[in-house]
Amino acid sequence: MFNSMNYVYEVYKERSFSKAAANLYISQPSLSAAVKKVEEKIGAPIFDRSVSPIKLTDCGRHYIKAVEEIMDIQNQFETYMTDMNELKTGQIAIGGSNLFASYILPPIITRFTKKYPLVKVHLIEDNTPQLIDQLFHGSLDLVIDNSSFPDAIYQHHLYTKETLLLAVPKAFPSNKMSSGFRLTIEDILADRHLKEETPCVPLENFKKEPFIFLRSGNDTRSRADKICQAQSFSPNIILKLDQQVTAFNVCCYGMGITFVSDSLLKHMPNERDCFYYKVHGSHTGRNIYFYHKQTKYVTRAMEEFLKVAREQSEELMQIQNNS
């Protein structure tokens, strides 16, 4: 019924089939046939052809009103799409665990919203399994995580790399026998733990100390288990938690030793009541990625958010290299 509405509307504007046909670059017979087909579909004439110039019938007036409403909706949508592509409107939903939602994402989001203030950013904090579920079902556009998501389902974009270290309360006796391996927060900020000449502490030094681990299913827990297994070390685990930030805070209060990422330490560098140690093993290093579903349409907002995240990461690396 409205497939040929542009033809009908042009005749309405010109009040002439010949002028409308010239404007549309088609023959007058073809235009007349197209309009006639619309009238047959409606079941009533749109134009009164018995007068000159032609005029609308009562049915025609209602048809033209409907056409103008359709055109208005089309124009609104085209304006919206232009604004969205130019990031003058729109929204983006980002997910991350407590660590990323608290320390990694805020500076990226701040940078993004300063650049694109009209794009609304939703930040969702949850555990990794829940974030994966939300990403899979489309309620999240991007998730930042240090776990590996299936490549067959998710596209990944590298944000940065991180390394697991051992955090030990300063009051623990094992620090004395491990003094030659000890690192301070200043050493971590200067990436001394990444240098080959920095020695790795034997886990055996801490066999009498209590440990705080994350619960099974967490990537940090999986890596901690493998690091300990590689040294035939059985930690005395007294507490299991869900979040790395919580485990580190409990460690700082002197309750036990825990594995912590240098990313966390660099984003909360205030002096803590802990010493840090480099540990041996291929499982200490991992990547932090932004993920989105392979089949999801990547919006301009998503593209620009990833670009801003890369800029943020590169600047942080530059600062660390110059320190």
Tab-separated table of C-alpha atoms in Angstrom:
chain	number	residue	atom	x	y	z
A	1	MET	CA	0.000	0.000	0.000
A	2	PHE	CA	2.847	2.400	0.769
A	3	ASN	CA	5.515	0.842	-1.481
A	4	SER	CA	4.928	3.540	-4.102
A	5	MET	CA	4.128	6.362	-1.689
A	6	ASN	CA	6.940	8.547	-3.069
A	7	TYR	CA	5.319	8.391	-6.503
A	8	VAL	CA	1.915	9.319	-5.090
A	9	TYR	CA	3.392	12.118	-2.981
A	10	GLU	CA	5.223	13.629	-5.946
A	11	VAL	CA	1.940	13.724	-7.953
A	12	TYR	CA	0.254	15.346	-4.921
A	13	LYS	CA	2.961	18.031	-4.706
A	14	GLU	CA	2.960	18.832	-8.433
A	15	ARG	CA	-0.791	18.248	-8.977
A	16	SER	CA	0.242	16.860	-12.316
A	17	PHE	CA	1.235	13.402	-13.508
A	18	SER	CA	3.442	14.794	-16.293
A	19	LYS	CA	5.430	17.126	-13.984
A	20	ALA	CA	5.751	14.422	-11.333
A	21	ALA	CA	6.958	11.901	-13.936
A	22	ALA	CA	9.622	14.365	-15.143
A	23	ASN	CA	10.825	14.933	-11.565
A	24	LEU	CA	10.983	11.184	-10.922
A	25	TYR	CA	12.717	10.441	-14.259
A	26	ILE	CA	10.098	7.886	-15.306
A	27	SER	CA	7.523	7.875	-18.079
A	28	GLN	CA	4.054	9.250	-17.408
A	29	PRO	CA	2.364	5.922	-18.276
A	30	SER	CA	4.611	4.094	-15.776
A	31	LEU	CA	3.790	6.642	-13.070
A	32	SER	CA	0.062	6.454	-13.813
A	33	ALA	CA	0.206	2.673	-13.628
A	34	ALA	CA	2.040	2.752	-10.285
A	35	VAL	CA	-0.477	5.160	-8.751
A	36	LYS	CA	-3.392	3.149	-10.162
A	37	LYS	CA	-1.966	0.013	-8.551
A	38	VAL	CA	-1.902	1.767	-5.152
A	39	GLU	CA	-5.506	2.913	-5.610
A	40	GLU	CA	-6.581	-0.620	-6.490
A	41	LYS	CA	-4.883	-1.932	-3.370
A	42	ILE	CA	-6.635	0.700	-1.248
A	43	GLY	CA	-9.950	0.152	-2.977
A	44	ALA	CA	-10.613	3.859	-3.604
A	45	PRO	CA	-9.175	6.648	-5.780
A	46	ILE	CA	-6.520	8.957	-4.310
A	47	PHE	CA	-6.849	11.655	-6.942
A	48	ASP	CA	-9.872	13.265	-8.592
A	49	ARG	CA	-8.797	13.265	-12.220
A	50	SER	CA	-12.007	14.968	-13.460
A	51	VAL	CA	-10.659	18.415	-12.597
A	52	SER	CA	-7.548	20.304	-13.656
A	53	PRO	CA	-5.275	20.517	-11.868
A	54	ILE	CA	-6.027	17.200	-10.192
A	55	LYS	CA	-6.901	17.229	-6.511
A	56	LEU	CA	-7.073	14.774	-3.650
A	57	THR	CA	-10.170	12.792	-2.830
A	58	ASP	CA	-11.239	12.415	0.785
A	59	CYS	CA	-9.468	9.048	0.825
A	60	GLY	CA	-6.462	10.700	-0.811
A	61	ARG	CA	-6.210	13.309	1.963
A	62	HIS	CA	-6.032	10.555	4.579
A	63	TYR	CA	-3.479	8.649	2.491
A	64	ILE	CA	-1.229	11.717	2.128
A	65	LYS	CA	-1.519	12.392	5.862
A	66	ALA	CA	-0.351	8.822	6.544
A	67	VAL	CA	2.504	9.209	4.034
A	68	GLU	CA	3.679	12.422	5.730
A	69	GLU	CA	3.617	10.685	9.113
A	70	ILE	CA	5.677	7.806	7.684
A	71	MET	CA	8.145	10.284	6.158
A	72	ASP	CA	8.417	12.091	9.484
A	73	ILE	CA	9.198	8.813	11.273
A	74	GLN	CA	11.800	7.991	8.614
A	75	ASN	CA	13.404	11.414	9.008
A	76	GLN	CA	13.480	11.049	12.794
A	77	PHE	CA	15.130	7.645	12.494
A	78	GLU	CA	17.676	8.933	9.958
A	79	THR	CA	18.478	11.825	12.313
A	80	TYR	CA	18.858	9.371	15.201
A	81	MET	CA	21.193	7.148	13.180
A	82	THR	CA	23.271	10.170	12.154
A	83	ASP	CA	23.484	11.328	15.773
A	84	MET	CA	24.343	7.806	16.941
A	85	ASN	CA	27.089	7.432	14.341
A	86	GLU	CA	28.443	10.825	15.350
A	87	LEU	CA	28.006	9.814	19.034
A	88	LYS	CA	25.536	12.594	19.781
A	89	THR	CA	23.260	10.006	21.368
A	90	GLY	CA	23.257	6.323	22.315
A	91	GLN	CA	24.383	4.143	25.174
A	92	ILE	CA	26.878	1.417	25.997
A	93	ALA	CA	26.867	-1.206	28.771
A	94	ILE	CA	30.225	-2.297	30.216
A	95	GLY	CA	30.733	-5.104	32.727
A	96	GLY	CA	33.575	-5.999	35.059
A	97	SER	CA	34.374	-7.666	38.356
A	98	ASN	CA	34.948	-5.626	41.506
A	99	LEU	CA	38.619	-5.066	40.629
A	100	PHE	CA	37.904	-3.723	37.146
A	101	ALA	CA	34.724	-1.846	38.106
A	102	SER	CA	36.498	-0.128	40.999
A	103	TYR	CA	39.948	0.642	39.614
A	104	ILE	CA	40.391	-0.044	35.889
A	105	LEU	CA	37.155	1.133	34.256
A	106	PRO	CA	36.472	4.462	36.049
A	107	PRO	CA	39.348	6.406	34.400
A	108	ILE	CA	38.445	4.924	31.002
A	109	ILE	CA	34.762	5.824	31.411
A	110	THR	CA	35.669	9.331	32.598
A	111	ARG	CA	37.845	9.836	29.554
A	112	PHE	CA	35.133	8.492	27.239
A	113	THR	CA	32.315	10.626	28.718
A	114	LYS	CA	34.438	13.772	28.478
A	115	LYS	CA	34.901	13.066	24.785
A	116	TYR	CA	31.311	11.914	24.148
A	117	PRO	CA	29.116	13.465	26.894
A	118	LEU	CA	25.832	12.586	25.149
A	119	VAL	CA	26.485	8.817	25.167
A	120	LYS	CA	25.181	7.154	28.320
A	121	VAL	CA	27.509	4.587	29.902
A	122	HIS	CA	26.130	1.802	32.105
A	123	LEU	CA	28.666	0.087	34.395
A	124	ILE	CA	27.712	-3.370	35.691
A	125	GLU	CA	29.742	-5.016	38.475
A	126	ASP	CA	29.413	-8.777	38.900
A	127	ASN	CA	31.415	-12.008	39.047
A	128	THR	CA	32.856	-13.469	35.852
A	129	PRO	CA	30.257	-16.253	35.267
A	130	GLN	CA	27.411	-13.741	35.578
A	131	LEU	CA	29.181	-11.273	33.296
A	132	ILE	CA	29.678	-13.960	30.648
A	133	ASP	CA	25.986	-14.837	30.854
A	134	GLN	CA	24.942	-11.197	30.432
A	135	LEU	CA	27.381	-10.721	27.555
A	136	PHE	CA	26.088	-13.844	25.826
A	137	HIS	CA	22.443	-12.788	26.130
A	138	GLY	CA	23.119	-9.235	24.950
A	139	SER	CA	22.491	-7.164	28.084
A	140	LEU	CA	26.174	-6.156	28.073
A	141	ASP	CA	28.091	-4.751	25.106
A	142	LEU	CA	31.601	-5.250	26.499
A	143	VAL	CA	33.187	-7.090	29.430
A	144	ILE	CA	36.709	-6.563	30.743
A	145	ASP	CA	38.252	-9.620	32.396
A	146	ASN	CA	41.502	-11.496	32.964
A	147	SER	CA	39.899	-14.886	32.263
A	148	SER	CA	39.876	-16.590	28.873
A	149	PHE	CA	36.498	-16.527	27.113
A	150	PRO	CA	35.840	-19.059	24.279
A	151	ASP	CA	37.243	-17.716	20.983
A	152	ALA	CA	34.452	-19.389	19.015
A	153	ILE	CA	31.887	-17.168	20.746
A	154	TYR	CA	33.723	-14.006	21.818
A	155	GLN	CA	36.026	-11.507	20.138
A	156	HIS	CA	38.793	-10.212	22.394
A	157	HIS	CA	40.706	-6.922	22.417
A	158	LEU	CA	43.895	-6.736	24.492
A	159	TYR	CA	43.863	-4.010	27.144
A	160	THR	CA	47.072	-4.824	29.015
A	161	LYS	CA	49.102	-7.634	30.602
A	162	GLU	CA	49.420	-8.348	34.300
A	163	THR	CA	51.490	-10.498	36.632
A	164	LEU	CA	50.540	-12.319	39.830
A	165	LEU	CA	52.659	-11.662	42.905
A	166	LEU	CA	52.609	-12.883	46.471
A	167	ALA	CA	51.403	-10.383	49.095
A	168	VAL	CA	52.595	-11.150	52.632
A	169	PRO	CA	51.648	-9.209	55.793
A	170	LYS	CA	54.751	-7.437	57.154
A	171	ALA	CA	54.283	-8.950	60.602
A	172	PHE	CA	54.720	-12.532	59.350
A	173	PRO	CA	58.011	-14.168	60.499
A	174	SER	CA	58.629	-15.639	57.043
A	175	ASN	CA	59.559	-12.176	55.765
A	176	LYS	CA	62.870	-12.382	57.627
A	177	MET	CA	64.127	-15.449	55.781
A	178	SER	CA	62.774	-13.974	52.535
A	179	SER	CA	64.298	-10.496	52.889
A	180	GLY	CA	66.501	-11.005	49.816
A	181	PHE	CA	63.426	-11.469	47.642
A	182	ARG	CA	61.347	-8.670	49.154
A	183	LEU	CA	59.690	-6.037	46.968
A	184	THR	CA	58.029	-2.787	47.994
A	185	ILE	CA	55.130	-1.015	46.314
A	186	GLU	CA	57.689	1.363	44.763
A	187	ASP	CA	59.413	-1.658	43.195
A	188	ILE	CA	56.079	-2.808	41.755
A	189	LEU	CA	55.300	0.631	40.315
A	190	ALA	CA	58.750	0.625	38.703
A	191	ASP	CA	58.133	-2.881	37.258
A	192	ARG	CA	61.166	-4.293	39.049
A	193	HIS	CA	59.284	-7.585	39.409
A	194	LEU	CA	59.276	-7.948	35.610
A	195	LYS	CA	63.039	-7.806	35.287
A	196	GLU	CA	64.820	-11.125	34.747
A	197	GLU	CA	67.426	-10.371	37.400
A	198	THR	CA	64.745	-10.051	40.114
A	199	PRO	CA	64.783	-13.408	41.975
A	200	CYS	CA	61.677	-15.509	42.653
A	201	VAL	CA	60.918	-16.438	46.246
A	202	PRO	CA	60.561	-20.176	47.078
A	203	LEU	CA	57.021	-20.839	48.302
A	204	GLU	CA	58.521	-23.218	50.841
A	205	ASN	CA	59.552	-20.123	52.836
A	206	PHE	CA	55.879	-19.617	53.722
A	207	LYS	CA	54.936	-23.194	54.647
A	208	LYS	CA	54.076	-22.207	58.232
A	209	GLU	CA	51.915	-19.220	57.258
A	210	PRO	CA	48.150	-19.085	56.584
A	211	PHE	CA	46.918	-18.368	53.042
A	212	ILE	CA	43.851	-16.648	51.622
A	213	PHE	CA	42.718	-18.033	48.264
A	214	LEU	CA	39.855	-17.247	45.948
A	215	ARG	CA	37.168	-19.860	45.425
A	216	SER	CA	37.398	-22.470	42.674
A	217	GLY	CA	36.283	-21.257	39.259
A	218	ASN	CA	38.204	-17.991	39.512
A	219	ASP	CA	41.165	-17.576	37.155
A	220	THR	CA	43.416	-16.314	39.961
A	221	ARG	CA	42.573	-19.417	42.017
A	222	SER	CA	43.308	-21.710	39.091
A	223	ARG	CA	46.673	-20.065	38.519
A	224	ALA	CA	47.548	-20.051	42.228
A	225	ASP	CA	46.847	-23.792	42.388
A	226	LYS	CA	49.105	-24.453	39.382
A	227	ILE	CA	51.908	-22.246	40.765
A	228	CYS	CA	51.813	-24.144	44.061
A	229	GLN	CA	51.617	-27.542	42.346
A	230	ALA	CA	54.662	-26.741	40.216
A	231	GLN	CA	56.673	-26.254	43.432
A	232	SER	CA	55.059	-29.195	45.234
A	233	PHE	CA	53.792	-26.705	47.788
A	234	SER	CA	50.606	-27.250	49.804
A	235	PRO	CA	49.394	-23.910	51.213
A	236	ASN	CA	47.515	-23.742	54.492
A	237	ILE	CA	44.319	-22.153	53.152
A	238	ILE	CA	42.280	-20.694	56.030
A	239	LEU	CA	39.863	-18.556	54.030
A	240	LYS	CA	38.324	-18.604	50.545
A	241	LEU	CA	36.802	-15.474	49.013
A	242	ASP	CA	35.172	-14.407	45.746
A	243	GLN	CA	37.049	-11.227	44.860
A	244	GLN	CA	40.766	-10.470	44.571
A	245	VAL	CA	40.283	-6.978	46.045
A	246	THR	CA	38.660	-8.454	49.159
A	247	ALA	CA	41.388	-11.071	49.547
A	248	PHE	CA	44.074	-8.399	49.298
A	249	ASN	CA	42.370	-6.146	51.856
A	250	VAL	CA	42.064	-9.068	54.284
A	251	CYS	CA	45.739	-9.842	53.670
A	252	CYS	CA	46.680	-6.244	54.498
A	253	TYR	CA	44.990	-6.646	57.877
A	254	GLY	CA	47.407	-9.490	58.624
A	255	MET	CA	45.112	-12.466	58.281
A	256	GLY	CA	47.055	-14.361	55.635
A	257	ILE	CA	49.131	-14.446	52.438
A	258	THR	CA	47.426	-14.078	49.075
A	259	PHE	CA	48.157	-13.898	45.356
A	260	VAL	CA	47.553	-10.435	43.946
A	261	SER	CA	47.953	-8.903	40.478
A	262	ASP	CA	50.312	-6.018	39.809
A	263	SER	CA	47.352	-4.306	38.076
A	264	LEU	CA	45.561	-4.067	41.396
A	265	LEU	CA	48.662	-2.843	43.229
A	266	LYS	CA	49.335	-0.161	40.612
A	267	HIS	CA	45.793	1.154	40.854
A	268	MET	CA	45.786	1.318	44.657
A	269	PRO	CA	49.427	2.196	45.364
A	270	ASN	CA	48.957	3.607	48.870
A	271	GLU	CA	51.385	2.095	51.350
A	272	ARG	CA	49.937	-1.140	52.726
A	273	ASP	CA	51.160	-3.265	55.607
A	274	CYS	CA	52.506	-5.890	53.175
A	275	PHE	CA	55.648	-7.020	51.399
A	276	TYR	CA	55.506	-8.413	47.878
A	277	TYR	CA	57.362	-11.255	46.227
A	278	LYS	CA	57.949	-12.423	42.685
A	279	VAL	CA	57.017	-16.079	42.242
A	280	HIS	CA	58.245	-18.544	39.637
A	281	GLY	CA	55.978	-20.121	37.043
A	282	SER	CA	54.478	-19.657	33.597
A	283	HIS	CA	51.063	-19.148	35.172
A	284	THR	CA	51.953	-15.836	36.829
A	285	GLY	CA	51.417	-13.801	33.643
A	286	ARG	CA	48.070	-13.238	31.923
A	287	ASN	CA	46.273	-10.817	29.630
A	288	ILE	CA	43.397	-8.492	30.391
A	289	TYR	CA	40.923	-8.325	27.507
A	290	PHE	CA	37.782	-6.509	26.537
A	291	TYR	CA	35.318	-9.049	25.152
A	292	HIS	CA	32.234	-8.787	22.992
A	293	LYS	CA	30.165	-11.481	21.313
A	294	GLN	CA	31.367	-12.482	17.844
A	295	THR	CA	27.895	-12.142	16.345
A	296	LYS	CA	27.123	-8.780	17.949
A	297	TYR	CA	27.045	-5.677	15.768
A	298	VAL	CA	29.882	-3.429	16.938
A	299	THR	CA	28.411	0.040	17.306
A	300	ARG	CA	30.365	3.257	16.864
A	301	ALA	CA	30.138	3.768	20.645
A	302	MET	CA	31.774	0.363	21.232
A	303	GLU	CA	34.518	1.151	18.698
A	304	GLU	CA	35.273	4.489	20.327
A	305	PHE	CA	35.198	3.031	23.853
A	306	LEU	CA	37.781	0.421	22.863
A	307	LYS	CA	39.864	3.152	21.241
A	308	VAL	CA	39.758	5.259	24.414
A	309	ALA	CA	40.700	2.175	26.474
A	310	ARG	CA	43.743	1.564	24.231
A	311	GLU	CA	44.802	5.188	24.633
A	312	GLN	CA	44.461	4.909	28.407
A	313	SER	CA	46.534	1.714	28.481
A	314	GLU	CA	49.265	3.180	26.255
A	315	GLU	CA	49.518	6.292	28.426
A	316	LEU	CA	49.837	4.219	31.609
A	317	MET	CA	52.587	2.131	30.007
A	318	GLN	CA	54.387	5.285	28.921
A	319	ILE	CA	54.220	6.713	32.441
A	320	GLN	CA	55.588	3.473	33.898
A	321	ASN	CA	58.398	3.345	31.321
A	322	ASN	CA	59.415	6.907	32.182
A	323	SER	CA	59.299	6.371	35.941
